[in-house]
Amino acid sequence: MLSKKIQAALEGSSAIRAMFVEGKELAAKVGAENVFDFSLGNPATPAPESVKQAIKDLLDETDPLVLHGYMSNSGYEDVRDAVAENLNSRFGTEFTGENIVMTVGAAGGINIVFKAVLDPGDEVIVFAPFFGEYKNYAANFDASVVAVAPDYETFEPNLEAFEAAFTDKTKAVLINTPNNPTGVIYSDETMKRIAEILTKKEAEYQKDLYLISDEPYRELVYDGAAENFLTKYYHNTIVGYSFSKSLSLPGERIGYLVVPNEASDAKDLLAGIEVANRTLGFVNAPSLMQKAVAACLGEKTDLDFYDKNRRDLYKGLTKLGFTCMKPQGAFYLWLKSPVENEADFVAAAKKYNLILVKGSAFGCGGYVRLAYCIPNEKINRSLTAFASLAKEYGLGE
Amino acid sequence: MLSKKIQAALEGSSAIRAMFVEGKELAAKVGAENVFDFSLGNPATPAPESVKQAIKDLLDETDPLVLHGYMSNSGYEDVRDAVAENLNSRFGTEFTGENIVMTVGAAGGINIVFKAVLDPGDEVIVFAPFFGEYKNYAANFDASVVAVAPDYETFEPNLEAFEAAFTDKTKAVLINTPNNPTGVIYSDETMKRIAEILTKKEAEYQKDLYLISDEPYRELVYDGAAENFLTKYYHNTIVGYSFSKSLSLPGERIGYLVVPNEASDAKDLLAGIEVANRTLGFVNAPSLMQKAVAACLGEKTDLDFYDKNRRDLYKGLTKLGFTCMKPQGAFYLWLKSPVENEADFVAAAKKYNLILVKGSAFGCGGYVRLAYCIPNEKINRSLTAFASLAKEYGLGE
């Protein structure tokens, strides 16, 4: 009765959401305060007060026929202009509103780019570990993802493997830095090499190859790392952005795409993306929220909150003998499972009310992801539970 | 460079949007006040004041982590419960929140139902004239629409042609009453016959056949007509709803789906729809707006506004000698072109600054659609322009 694709999707349904449900069930049993749920990347800092005020002002000062009405499928012109100006002032770019398409979150944005450029059978290269939904997004258009294994020391892309992954079916490379699930920020050197390889492959295959940059964590960087913006490396770069994390608005589904003039046939590409936004059923990004984020482009959520969690968790876990990547951005910590099959480790952790997500959900077994967007006091209490878990595996002895 | 599907979509792009653009260009030339733009179904009555107040109250009284946060992909439980109760009190149904999925407008809703049930090659029967986007929505899943010609007297479905349209590839029937573009409300008798035919065809083909009801105009009915709710006619009925018209919130992309328990394997179907909502990139309906509409389920926009337009336009046009369907619902008037090729008529109308949409955009040539959601004074001034147009065609002489 269900379509074959949805049957398959149901069977392989989101491991992250599944752990989130397990966490909720556990909370019902032992009390929410006793569950250390590291499963979901749900922001833990409230939206800035300015968002609330912006919405109220909009309600008081804007004609409701405009505020809640249809506009171009690419979004309000004033909003797109504001986004372009904000990017220009921060990153030295030279965008106008015409380079911007407002989208239903980054998930909506990636899907309309995929719809605009992917034909059945096309391949999208991703760098493992990667956000599992990318597979579903490619499958929506009968395309597939080709995962490139990481450098296991740095969890940056293995560039030799990257270069070897291209085929005549490759259409795009999807990149995510700061990275979910590792928290790694790809270096300037890595980005330059990726761009060089793409340029070489465009010449070799005599066709456009896109670099699609999924940037929901762009502003979540620590230890003084600079926010990066990837259009400077490679001409055919399309940026997908979401305000879910930077303004803690994940439920509102609001983001944007950037298509620079340097992209091949940029005008056609923008026209195709606009039509895809309409025909895939998004129609346009939510109208009130478009104007609200445009009024808050200079704001961001409380990074110190995540930074404190990051430091406490990393310090605590390494002290206990766990091997983990020190997160540089986003709000995830990537931990090496003490046993090869990390599903066993995830199950063992659950005995101590620790809810983790297995790395195989991100195409990289042997590791687990911790989303540390939970209250700080829980981070610190969780370390007692992790101590018991470490003991079970004979760590730190 | 663009995908083949999007290239095709660009070439056959929306005739409605194209006329809207023509109207804007004309307005720039002769002044907006002199253009009678009947192209776009954009609500002309503002959202009720209660929507504004509901949003403000929510901002003041709800934890922003909840108000703007992730929730189940099907929506907030309290919102889904409220929608179910509202339907039950109005239509005598017995839904719970579990029968409801909050969606990114009706367009998002139809797309996730299609994704959940359609396999490549499947056919969806629609009744001409029909909203042209249905074709794109089916094409998203490599399915196609099969249009059934109307009864040209009543513009209700021709039921003999309907019965003959089924094949072993038929998976669903998509229905829209009150109808865009005709303004016709299908009668109780018609709905019963449609249900009978579906039941017979389910037995004949030994498989589930869905009736998908696209109901954005449910509350926009005139002359004392009752609001109808279609799940009572046929077990496998899925309802798609949008608040775009009833609360004048088209830009907000907020609606819902109803899957009754009577549907075959209702639980699986709901699970499939929920996964489709996530994987197609909608993730969830915009969160603040979910809670806002839940607080305003008893409200509706100013129907008298549309009703006055409807009466004035119908009376004026028939007096001038035009042949048109008297609208019973929605905010469209369906007018017979005085010449067979209605594109010529649309072009002639433009000379008098009248922007109409050709019926062939709705799979029904020889007619044009007027969206009468414009200020009433314009309706009345437009009749002078229509008088000149009527004269050109020798009508009413």
mmCIF file of C-alpha atoms in Angstrom, chain B residues 47 59 63 74 88 104 136 179 186 199 240 267 294 377 385 388:
data_model
loop_
_atom_site.group_PDB
_atom_site.id
_atom_site.type_symbol
_atom_site.label_atom_id
_atom_site.label_comp_id
_atom_site.label_asym_id
_atom_site.label_seq_id
_atom_site.Cartn_x
_atom_site.Cartn_y
_atom_site.Cartn_z
ATOM 1 C CA ALA B 47 -5.813 37.653 8.709
ATOM 2 C CA LEU B 59 5.565 34.803 22.426
ATOM 3 C CA ASP B 63 9.115 28.842 26.482
ATOM 4 C CA SER B 74 3.868 15.210 12.539
ATOM 5 C CA ASN B 88 -15.136 16.562 15.446
ATOM 6 C CA VAL B 104 3.822 22.956 5.290
ATOM 7 C CA ASN B 136 4.049 18.794 -11.063
ATOM 8 C CA ASN B 179 -13.244 24.059 -6.805
ATOM 9 C CA TYR B 186 -19.667 19.165 -5.853
ATOM 10 C CA THR B 199 -15.550 1.182 -3.883
ATOM 11 C CA GLY B 240 -5.367 17.984 2.865
ATOM 12 C CA LYS B 267 -1.204 3.491 11.198
ATOM 13 C CA ALA B 294 -4.521 26.012 16.889
ATOM 14 C CA GLU B 377 -14.237 49.160 -6.046
ATOM 15 C CA ALA B 385 -13.428 47.546 -19.130
ATOM 16 C CA SER B 388 -15.586 47.378 -23.945
#
